[in-house]
PDB file of C-alpha atoms in Angstrom:
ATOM      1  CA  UNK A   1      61.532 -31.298 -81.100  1.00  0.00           C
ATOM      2  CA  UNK A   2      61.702 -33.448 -83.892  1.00  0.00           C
ATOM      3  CA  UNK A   3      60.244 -31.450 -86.753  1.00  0.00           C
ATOM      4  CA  UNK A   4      62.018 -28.147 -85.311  1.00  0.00           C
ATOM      5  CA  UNK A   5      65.404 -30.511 -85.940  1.00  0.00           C
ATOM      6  CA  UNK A   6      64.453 -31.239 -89.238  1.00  0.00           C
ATOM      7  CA  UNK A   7      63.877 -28.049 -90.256  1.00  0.00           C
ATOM      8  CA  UNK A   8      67.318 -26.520 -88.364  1.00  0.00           C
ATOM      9  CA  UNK A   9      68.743 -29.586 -90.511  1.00  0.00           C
ATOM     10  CA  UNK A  10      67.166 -28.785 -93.811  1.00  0.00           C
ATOM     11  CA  UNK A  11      68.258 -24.840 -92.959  1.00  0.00           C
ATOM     12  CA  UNK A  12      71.859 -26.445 -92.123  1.00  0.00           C
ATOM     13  CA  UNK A  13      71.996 -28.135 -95.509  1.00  0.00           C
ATOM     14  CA  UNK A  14      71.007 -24.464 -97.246  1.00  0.00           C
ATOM     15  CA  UNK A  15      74.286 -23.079 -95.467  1.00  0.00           C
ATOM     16  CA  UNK A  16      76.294 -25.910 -96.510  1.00  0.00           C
ATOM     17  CA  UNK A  17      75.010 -25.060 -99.952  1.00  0.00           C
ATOM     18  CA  UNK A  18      75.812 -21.483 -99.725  1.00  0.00           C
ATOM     19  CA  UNK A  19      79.062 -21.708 -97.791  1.00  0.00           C
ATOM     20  CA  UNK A  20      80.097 -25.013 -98.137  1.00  0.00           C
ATOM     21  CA  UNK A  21      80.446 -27.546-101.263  1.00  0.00           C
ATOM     22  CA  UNK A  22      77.774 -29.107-103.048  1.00  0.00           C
ATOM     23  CA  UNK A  23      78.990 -32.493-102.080  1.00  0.00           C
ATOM     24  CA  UNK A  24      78.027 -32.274 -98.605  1.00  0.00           C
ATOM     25  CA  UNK A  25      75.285 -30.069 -99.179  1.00  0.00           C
ATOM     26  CA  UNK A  26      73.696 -33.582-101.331  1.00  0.00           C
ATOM     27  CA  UNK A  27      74.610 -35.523 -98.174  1.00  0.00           C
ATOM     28  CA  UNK A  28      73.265 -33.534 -95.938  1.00  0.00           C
ATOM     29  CA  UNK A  29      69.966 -33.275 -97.852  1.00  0.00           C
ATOM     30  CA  UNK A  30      70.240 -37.454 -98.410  1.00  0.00           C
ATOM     31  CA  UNK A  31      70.201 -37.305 -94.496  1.00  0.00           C
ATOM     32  CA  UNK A  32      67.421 -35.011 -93.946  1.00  0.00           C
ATOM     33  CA  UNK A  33      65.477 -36.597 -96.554  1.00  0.00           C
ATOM     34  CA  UNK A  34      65.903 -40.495 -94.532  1.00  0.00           C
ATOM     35  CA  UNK A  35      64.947 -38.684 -90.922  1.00  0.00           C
ATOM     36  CA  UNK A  36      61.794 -37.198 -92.745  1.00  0.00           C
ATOM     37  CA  UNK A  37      60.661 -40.462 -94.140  1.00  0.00           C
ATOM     38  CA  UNK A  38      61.094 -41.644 -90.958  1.00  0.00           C
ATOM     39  CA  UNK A  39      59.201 -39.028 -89.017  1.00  0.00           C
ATOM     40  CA  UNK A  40      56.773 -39.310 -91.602  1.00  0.00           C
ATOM     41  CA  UNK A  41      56.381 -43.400 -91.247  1.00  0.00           C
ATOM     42  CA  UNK A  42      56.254 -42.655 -87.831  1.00  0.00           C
ATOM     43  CA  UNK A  43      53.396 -40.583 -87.964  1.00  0.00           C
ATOM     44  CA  UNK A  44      51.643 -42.468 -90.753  1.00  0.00           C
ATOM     45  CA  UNK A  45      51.587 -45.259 -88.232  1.00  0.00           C
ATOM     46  CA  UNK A  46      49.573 -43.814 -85.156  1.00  0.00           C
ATOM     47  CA  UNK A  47      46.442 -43.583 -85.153  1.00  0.00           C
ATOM     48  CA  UNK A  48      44.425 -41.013 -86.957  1.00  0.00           C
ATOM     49  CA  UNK A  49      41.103 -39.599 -87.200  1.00  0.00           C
ATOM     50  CA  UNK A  50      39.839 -41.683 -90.166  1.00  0.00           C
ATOM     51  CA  UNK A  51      36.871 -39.951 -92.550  1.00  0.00           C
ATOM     52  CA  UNK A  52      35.357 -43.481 -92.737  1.00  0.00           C
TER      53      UNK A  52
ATOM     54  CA  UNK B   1      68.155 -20.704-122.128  1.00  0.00           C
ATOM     55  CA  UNK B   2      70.981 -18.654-120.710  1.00  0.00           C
ATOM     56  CA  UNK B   3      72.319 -19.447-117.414  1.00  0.00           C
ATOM     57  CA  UNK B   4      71.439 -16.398-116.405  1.00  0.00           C
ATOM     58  CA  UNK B   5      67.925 -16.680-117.166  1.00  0.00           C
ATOM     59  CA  UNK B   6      67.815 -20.085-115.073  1.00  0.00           C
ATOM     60  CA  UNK B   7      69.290 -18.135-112.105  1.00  0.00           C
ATOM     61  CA  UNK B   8      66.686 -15.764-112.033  1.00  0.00           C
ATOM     62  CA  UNK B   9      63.771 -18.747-112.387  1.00  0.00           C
ATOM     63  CA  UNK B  10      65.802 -20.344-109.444  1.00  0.00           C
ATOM     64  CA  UNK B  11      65.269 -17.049-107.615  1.00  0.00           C
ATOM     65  CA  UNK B  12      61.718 -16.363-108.420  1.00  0.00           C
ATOM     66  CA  UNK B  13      61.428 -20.242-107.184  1.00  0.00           C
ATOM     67  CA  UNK B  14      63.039 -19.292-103.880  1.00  0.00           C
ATOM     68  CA  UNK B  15      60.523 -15.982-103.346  1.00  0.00           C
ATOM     69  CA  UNK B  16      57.377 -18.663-104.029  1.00  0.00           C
ATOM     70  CA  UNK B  17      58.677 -20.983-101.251  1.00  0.00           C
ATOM     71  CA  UNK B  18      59.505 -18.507 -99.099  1.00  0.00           C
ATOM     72  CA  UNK B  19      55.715 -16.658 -99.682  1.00  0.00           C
ATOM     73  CA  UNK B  20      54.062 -20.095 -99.531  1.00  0.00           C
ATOM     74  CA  UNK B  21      55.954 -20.733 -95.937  1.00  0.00           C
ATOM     75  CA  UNK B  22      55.446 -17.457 -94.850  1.00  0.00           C
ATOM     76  CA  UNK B  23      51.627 -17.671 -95.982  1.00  0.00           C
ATOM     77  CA  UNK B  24      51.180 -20.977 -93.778  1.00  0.00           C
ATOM     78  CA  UNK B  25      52.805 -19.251 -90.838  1.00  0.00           C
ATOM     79  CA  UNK B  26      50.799 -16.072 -90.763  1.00  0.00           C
ATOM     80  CA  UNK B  27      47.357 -17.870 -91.191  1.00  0.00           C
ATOM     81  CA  UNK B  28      48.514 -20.507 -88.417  1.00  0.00           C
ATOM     82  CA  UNK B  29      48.898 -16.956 -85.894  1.00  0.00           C
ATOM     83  CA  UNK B  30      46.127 -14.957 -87.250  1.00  0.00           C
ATOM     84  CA  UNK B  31      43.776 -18.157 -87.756  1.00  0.00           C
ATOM     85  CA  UNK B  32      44.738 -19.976 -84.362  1.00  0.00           C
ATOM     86  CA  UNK B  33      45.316 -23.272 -86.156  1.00  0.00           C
ATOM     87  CA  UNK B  34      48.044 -25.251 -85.179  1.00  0.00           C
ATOM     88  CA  UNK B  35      49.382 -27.280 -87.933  1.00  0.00           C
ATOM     89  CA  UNK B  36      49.001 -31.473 -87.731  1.00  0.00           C
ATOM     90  CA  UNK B  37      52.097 -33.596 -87.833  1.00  0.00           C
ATOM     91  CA  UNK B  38      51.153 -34.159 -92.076  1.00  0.00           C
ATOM     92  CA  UNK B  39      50.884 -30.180 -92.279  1.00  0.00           C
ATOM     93  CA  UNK B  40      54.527 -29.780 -90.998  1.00  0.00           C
ATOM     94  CA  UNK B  41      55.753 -32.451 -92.779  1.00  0.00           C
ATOM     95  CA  UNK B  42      54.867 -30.821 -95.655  1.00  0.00           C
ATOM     96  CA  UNK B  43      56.306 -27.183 -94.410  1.00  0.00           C
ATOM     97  CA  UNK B  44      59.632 -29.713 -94.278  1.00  0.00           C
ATOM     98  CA  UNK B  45      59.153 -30.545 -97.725  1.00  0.00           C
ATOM     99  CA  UNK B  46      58.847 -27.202 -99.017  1.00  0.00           C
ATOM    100  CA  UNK B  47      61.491 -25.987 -96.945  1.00  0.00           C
ATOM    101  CA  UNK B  48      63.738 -29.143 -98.767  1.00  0.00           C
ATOM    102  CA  UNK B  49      62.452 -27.476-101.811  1.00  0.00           C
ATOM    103  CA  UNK B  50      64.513 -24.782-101.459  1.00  0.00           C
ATOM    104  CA  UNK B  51      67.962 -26.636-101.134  1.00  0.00           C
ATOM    105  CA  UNK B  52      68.747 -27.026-105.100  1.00  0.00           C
ATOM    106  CA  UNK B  53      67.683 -23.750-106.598  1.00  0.00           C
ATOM    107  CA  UNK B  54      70.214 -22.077-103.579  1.00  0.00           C
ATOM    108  CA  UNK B  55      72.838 -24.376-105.028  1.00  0.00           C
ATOM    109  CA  UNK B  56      72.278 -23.380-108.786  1.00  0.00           C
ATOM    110  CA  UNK B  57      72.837 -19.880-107.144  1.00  0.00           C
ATOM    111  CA  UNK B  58      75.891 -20.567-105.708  1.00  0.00           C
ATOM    112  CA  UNK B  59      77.074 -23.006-108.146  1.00  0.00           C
ATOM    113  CA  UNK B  60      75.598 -22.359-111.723  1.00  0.00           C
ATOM    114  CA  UNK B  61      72.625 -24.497-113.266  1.00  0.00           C
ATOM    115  CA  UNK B  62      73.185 -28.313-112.604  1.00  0.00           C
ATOM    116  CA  UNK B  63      70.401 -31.118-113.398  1.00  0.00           C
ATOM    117  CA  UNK B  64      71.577 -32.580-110.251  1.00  0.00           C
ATOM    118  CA  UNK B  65      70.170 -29.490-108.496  1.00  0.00           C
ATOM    119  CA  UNK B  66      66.885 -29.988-110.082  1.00  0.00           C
ATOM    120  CA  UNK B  67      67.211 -33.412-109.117  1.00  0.00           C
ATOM    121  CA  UNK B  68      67.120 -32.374-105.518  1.00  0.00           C
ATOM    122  CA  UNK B  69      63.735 -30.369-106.343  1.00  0.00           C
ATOM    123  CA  UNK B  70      62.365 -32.943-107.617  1.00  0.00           C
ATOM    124  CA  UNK B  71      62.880 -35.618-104.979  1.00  0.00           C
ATOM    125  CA  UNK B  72      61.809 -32.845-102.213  1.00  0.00           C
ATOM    126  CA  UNK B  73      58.368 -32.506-104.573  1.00  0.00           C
ATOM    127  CA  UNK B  74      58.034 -35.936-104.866  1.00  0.00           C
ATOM    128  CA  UNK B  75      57.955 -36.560-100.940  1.00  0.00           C
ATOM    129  CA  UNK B  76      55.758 -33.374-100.360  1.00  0.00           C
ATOM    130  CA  UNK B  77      53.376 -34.774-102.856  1.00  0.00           C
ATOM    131  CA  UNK B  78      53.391 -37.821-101.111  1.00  0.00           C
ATOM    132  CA  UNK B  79      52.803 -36.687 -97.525  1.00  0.00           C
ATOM    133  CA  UNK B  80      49.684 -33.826 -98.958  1.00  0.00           C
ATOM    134  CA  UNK B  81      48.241 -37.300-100.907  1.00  0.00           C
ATOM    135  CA  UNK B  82      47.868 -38.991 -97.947  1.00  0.00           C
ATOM    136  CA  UNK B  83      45.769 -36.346 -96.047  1.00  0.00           C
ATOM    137  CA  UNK B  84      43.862 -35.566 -99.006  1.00  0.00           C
ATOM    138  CA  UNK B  85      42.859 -39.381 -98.988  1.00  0.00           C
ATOM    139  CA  UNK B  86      42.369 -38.851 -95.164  1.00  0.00           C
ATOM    140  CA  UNK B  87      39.592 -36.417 -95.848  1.00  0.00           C
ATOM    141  CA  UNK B  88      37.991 -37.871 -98.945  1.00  0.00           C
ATOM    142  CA  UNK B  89      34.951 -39.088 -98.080  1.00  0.00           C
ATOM    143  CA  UNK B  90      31.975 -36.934 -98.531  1.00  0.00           C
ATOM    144  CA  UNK B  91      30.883 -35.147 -96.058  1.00  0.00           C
ATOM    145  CA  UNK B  92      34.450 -35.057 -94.266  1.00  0.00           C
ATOM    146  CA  UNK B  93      34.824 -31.355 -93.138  1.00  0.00           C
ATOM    147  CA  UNK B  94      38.766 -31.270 -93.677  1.00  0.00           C
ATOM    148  CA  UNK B  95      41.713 -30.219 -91.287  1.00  0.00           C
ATOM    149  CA  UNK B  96      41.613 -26.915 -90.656  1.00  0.00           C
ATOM    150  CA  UNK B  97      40.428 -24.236 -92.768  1.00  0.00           C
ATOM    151  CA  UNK B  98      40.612 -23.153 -96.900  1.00  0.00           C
ATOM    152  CA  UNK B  99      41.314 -20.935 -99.196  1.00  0.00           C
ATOM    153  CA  UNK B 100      39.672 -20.650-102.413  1.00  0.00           C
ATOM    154  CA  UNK B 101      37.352 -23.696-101.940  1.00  0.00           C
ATOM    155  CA  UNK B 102      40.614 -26.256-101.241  1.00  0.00           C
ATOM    156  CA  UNK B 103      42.358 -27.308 -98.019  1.00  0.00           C
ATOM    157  CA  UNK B 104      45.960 -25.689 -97.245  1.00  0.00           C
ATOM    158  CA  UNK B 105      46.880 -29.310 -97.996  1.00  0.00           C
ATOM    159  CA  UNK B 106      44.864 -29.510-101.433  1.00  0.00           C
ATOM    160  CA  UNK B 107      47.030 -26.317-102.215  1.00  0.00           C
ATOM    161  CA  UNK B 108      50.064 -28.244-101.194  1.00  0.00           C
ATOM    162  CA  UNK B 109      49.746 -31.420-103.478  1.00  0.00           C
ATOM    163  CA  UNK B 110      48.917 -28.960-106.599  1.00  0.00           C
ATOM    164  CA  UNK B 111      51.972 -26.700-105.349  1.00  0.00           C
ATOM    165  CA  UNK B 112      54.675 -30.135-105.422  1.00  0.00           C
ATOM    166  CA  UNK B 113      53.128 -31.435-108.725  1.00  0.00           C
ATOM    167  CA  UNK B 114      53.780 -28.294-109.843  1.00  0.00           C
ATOM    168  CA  UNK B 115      57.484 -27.556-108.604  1.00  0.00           C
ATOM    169  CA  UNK B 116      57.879 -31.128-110.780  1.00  0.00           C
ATOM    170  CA  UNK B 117      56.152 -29.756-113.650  1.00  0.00           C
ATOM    171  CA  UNK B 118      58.460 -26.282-113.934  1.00  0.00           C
ATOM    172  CA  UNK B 119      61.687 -28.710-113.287  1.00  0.00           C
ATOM    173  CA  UNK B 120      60.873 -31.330-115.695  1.00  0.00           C
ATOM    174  CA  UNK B 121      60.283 -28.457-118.586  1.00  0.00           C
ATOM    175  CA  UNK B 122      63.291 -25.940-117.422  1.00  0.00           C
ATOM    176  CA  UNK B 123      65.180 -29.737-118.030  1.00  0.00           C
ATOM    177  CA  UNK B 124      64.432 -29.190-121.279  1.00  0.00           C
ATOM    178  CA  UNK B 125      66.498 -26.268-122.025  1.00  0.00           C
ATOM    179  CA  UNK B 126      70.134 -27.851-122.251  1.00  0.00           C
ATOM    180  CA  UNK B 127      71.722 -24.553-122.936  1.00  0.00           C
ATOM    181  CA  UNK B 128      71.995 -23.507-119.272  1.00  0.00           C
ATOM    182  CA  UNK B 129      73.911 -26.954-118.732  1.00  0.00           C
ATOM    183  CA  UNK B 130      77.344 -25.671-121.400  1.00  0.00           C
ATOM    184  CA  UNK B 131      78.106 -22.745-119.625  1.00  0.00           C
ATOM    185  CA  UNK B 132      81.480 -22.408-117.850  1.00  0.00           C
ATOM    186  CA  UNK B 133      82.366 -23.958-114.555  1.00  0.00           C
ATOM    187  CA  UNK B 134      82.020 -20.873-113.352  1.00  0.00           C
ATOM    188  CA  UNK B 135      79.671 -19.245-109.999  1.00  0.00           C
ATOM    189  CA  UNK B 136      77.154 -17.145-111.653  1.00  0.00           C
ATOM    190  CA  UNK B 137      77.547 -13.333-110.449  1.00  0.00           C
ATOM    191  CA  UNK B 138      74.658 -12.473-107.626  1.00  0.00           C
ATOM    192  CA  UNK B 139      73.026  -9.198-107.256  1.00  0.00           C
ATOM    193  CA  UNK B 140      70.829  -7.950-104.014  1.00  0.00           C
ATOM    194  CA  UNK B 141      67.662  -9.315-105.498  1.00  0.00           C
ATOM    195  CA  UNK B 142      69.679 -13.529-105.584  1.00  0.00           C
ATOM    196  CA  UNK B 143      71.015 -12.743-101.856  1.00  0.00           C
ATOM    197  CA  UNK B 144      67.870 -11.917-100.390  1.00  0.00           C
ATOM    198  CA  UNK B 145      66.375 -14.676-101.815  1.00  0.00           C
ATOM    199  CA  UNK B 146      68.933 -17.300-100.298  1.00  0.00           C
ATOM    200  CA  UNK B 147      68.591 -15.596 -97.020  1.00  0.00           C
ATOM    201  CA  UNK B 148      64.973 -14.829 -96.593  1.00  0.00           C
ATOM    202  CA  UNK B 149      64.093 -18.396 -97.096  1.00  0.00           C
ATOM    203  CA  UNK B 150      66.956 -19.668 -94.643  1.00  0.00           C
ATOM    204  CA  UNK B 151      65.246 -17.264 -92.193  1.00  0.00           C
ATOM    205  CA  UNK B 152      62.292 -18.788 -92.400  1.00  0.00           C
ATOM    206  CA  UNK B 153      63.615 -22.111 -92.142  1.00  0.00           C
ATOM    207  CA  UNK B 154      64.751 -21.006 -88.624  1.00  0.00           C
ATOM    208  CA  UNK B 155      61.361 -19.447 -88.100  1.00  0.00           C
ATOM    209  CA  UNK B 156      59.579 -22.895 -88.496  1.00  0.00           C
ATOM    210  CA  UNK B 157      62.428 -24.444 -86.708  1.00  0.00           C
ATOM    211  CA  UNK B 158      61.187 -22.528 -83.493  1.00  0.00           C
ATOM    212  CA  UNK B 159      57.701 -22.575 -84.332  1.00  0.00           C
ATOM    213  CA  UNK B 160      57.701 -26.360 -83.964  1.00  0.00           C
ATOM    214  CA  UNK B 161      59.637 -26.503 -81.259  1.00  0.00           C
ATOM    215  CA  UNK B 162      57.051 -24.652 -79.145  1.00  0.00           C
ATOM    216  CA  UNK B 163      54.106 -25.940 -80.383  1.00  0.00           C
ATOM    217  CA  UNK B 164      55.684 -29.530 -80.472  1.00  0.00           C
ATOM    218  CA  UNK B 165      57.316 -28.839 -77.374  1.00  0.00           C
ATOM    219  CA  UNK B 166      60.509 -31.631 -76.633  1.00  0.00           C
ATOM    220  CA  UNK B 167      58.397 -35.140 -77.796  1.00  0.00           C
ATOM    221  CA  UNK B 168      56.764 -35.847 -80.522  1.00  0.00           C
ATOM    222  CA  UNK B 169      53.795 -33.990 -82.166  1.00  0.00           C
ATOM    223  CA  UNK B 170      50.108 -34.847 -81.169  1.00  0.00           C
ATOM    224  CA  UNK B 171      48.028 -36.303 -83.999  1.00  0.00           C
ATOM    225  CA  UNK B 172      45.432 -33.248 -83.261  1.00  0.00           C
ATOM    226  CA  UNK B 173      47.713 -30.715 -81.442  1.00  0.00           C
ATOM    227  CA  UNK B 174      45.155 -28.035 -79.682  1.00  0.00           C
ATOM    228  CA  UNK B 175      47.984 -25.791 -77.610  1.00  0.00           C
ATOM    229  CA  UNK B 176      51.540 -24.984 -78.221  1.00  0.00           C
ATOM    230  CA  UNK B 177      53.172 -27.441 -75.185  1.00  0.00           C
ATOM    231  CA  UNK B 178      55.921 -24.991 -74.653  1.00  0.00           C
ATOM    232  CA  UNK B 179      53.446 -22.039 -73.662  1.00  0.00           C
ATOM    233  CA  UNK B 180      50.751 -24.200 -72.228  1.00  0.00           C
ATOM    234  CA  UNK B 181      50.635 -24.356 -68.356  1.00  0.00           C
ATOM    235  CA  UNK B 182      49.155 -27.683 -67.395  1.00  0.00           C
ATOM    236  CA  UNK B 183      45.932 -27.244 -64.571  1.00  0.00           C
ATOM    237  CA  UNK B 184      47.238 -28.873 -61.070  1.00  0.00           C
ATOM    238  CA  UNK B 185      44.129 -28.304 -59.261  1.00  0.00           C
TER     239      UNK B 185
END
């Protein structure tokens, strides 16, 4: 659920761009890009299958 | 460089994406591989990618739009980096399959280093930046660009959500949780 929001959000901020103005297109993106670092740290944090 | 010229690189930068995302998607159906939390964070990345070459479209050529590429390619660098050190011992068979001798993640961290490359030297062309305020004029081949890649934005939106299902990802995801039928006997 989380990635498929982050993409609808990153395909939200390409409307914006298209329809809306550039201004919140940028904060829409600034948002996006936060929730991916945090999906990312998220991820980085549990436990992986390690090559050594 | 004209503004016009920078539109169409913005364009042809829009078809890549949209071929690279599309590429990923068809060998995850045809290939049976479902892609790992650091493989669709990277889909994200490329799909963020596409945010400031649709905004020199609507809006004219901007550094601030390249800006936006450049951040996205920075992350998506990033995020392929660290599974490309996850896999870097010898002998480490890799995540999933490749193409051409290198991992679909291998591809990805050239790809973003890339993407920084191309905006750091179309920078370097001020000319595009002293045109009018003014919306550059689109044609067919600009629209479909914008539209196809939104599309498959959408695409991957649903693509997660099944194989994701409403939680979080699995580390090693084997089934798509919104089509799998758990065994009760």
């Amino acid at each position: 659920m989380f990635f498929a929001g982050l993409f609808s959000l990153f395909a939200a901020t390409m409307l914006v761009a298209w329809f809306g103005t550039p201004r919140k297109a940028f904060m829409l993106f600034a948002l996006a890009m936060v929730l991916t670092g945090a999906l990312y740290l998220h991820h980085a944090s549990s436990k992986l299958p390690l090559s050594f | 460089m004209t503004p016009r010229i920078a539109v169409l690189l913005n364009t042809l930068g829009l078809y890549v994406i949209s071929v690279v995302l599309l590429e990923a998607f068809v060998f995850q159906i045809t290939l049976q591989e479902l892609p790992c939390p650091l493989c669709l964070l990277q889909r994200v990345a490329f799909t963020a990618l596409a945010v400031g070459p649709i905004l020199t479209l609507r809006y004219g050529p901007k550094p601030s739009h390249y800006g936006l590429t450049i951040i996205a390619a920075l992350a998506g660098a990033g995020i392929a980096a660290r599974q490309v050190l996850l896999h870097i011992q010898p002998g480490d068979p890799g995540f999933g399959s490749s193409i051409l001798g290198y991992h679909f993640y291998t591809w990805a961290f050239i790809f973003f280093i890339g993407a920084i490359a191309a905006c750091a030297a179309v920078l370097l062309f001020n000319k595009q930046f002293s045109g009018r305020a003014q919306p550059p004029s689109l044609g067919l081949f600009e629209r479909v660009a914008v539209w196809l890649v939104i599309g498959i934005a959408f695409l991957n939106a649903a693509g997660a959500l099944i194989e994701c299902g409403f939680g979080f990802c699995p580390a090693n995801p084997v089934v798509y949780e919104l089509l799998h039928r758990p065994d009760t006997t």
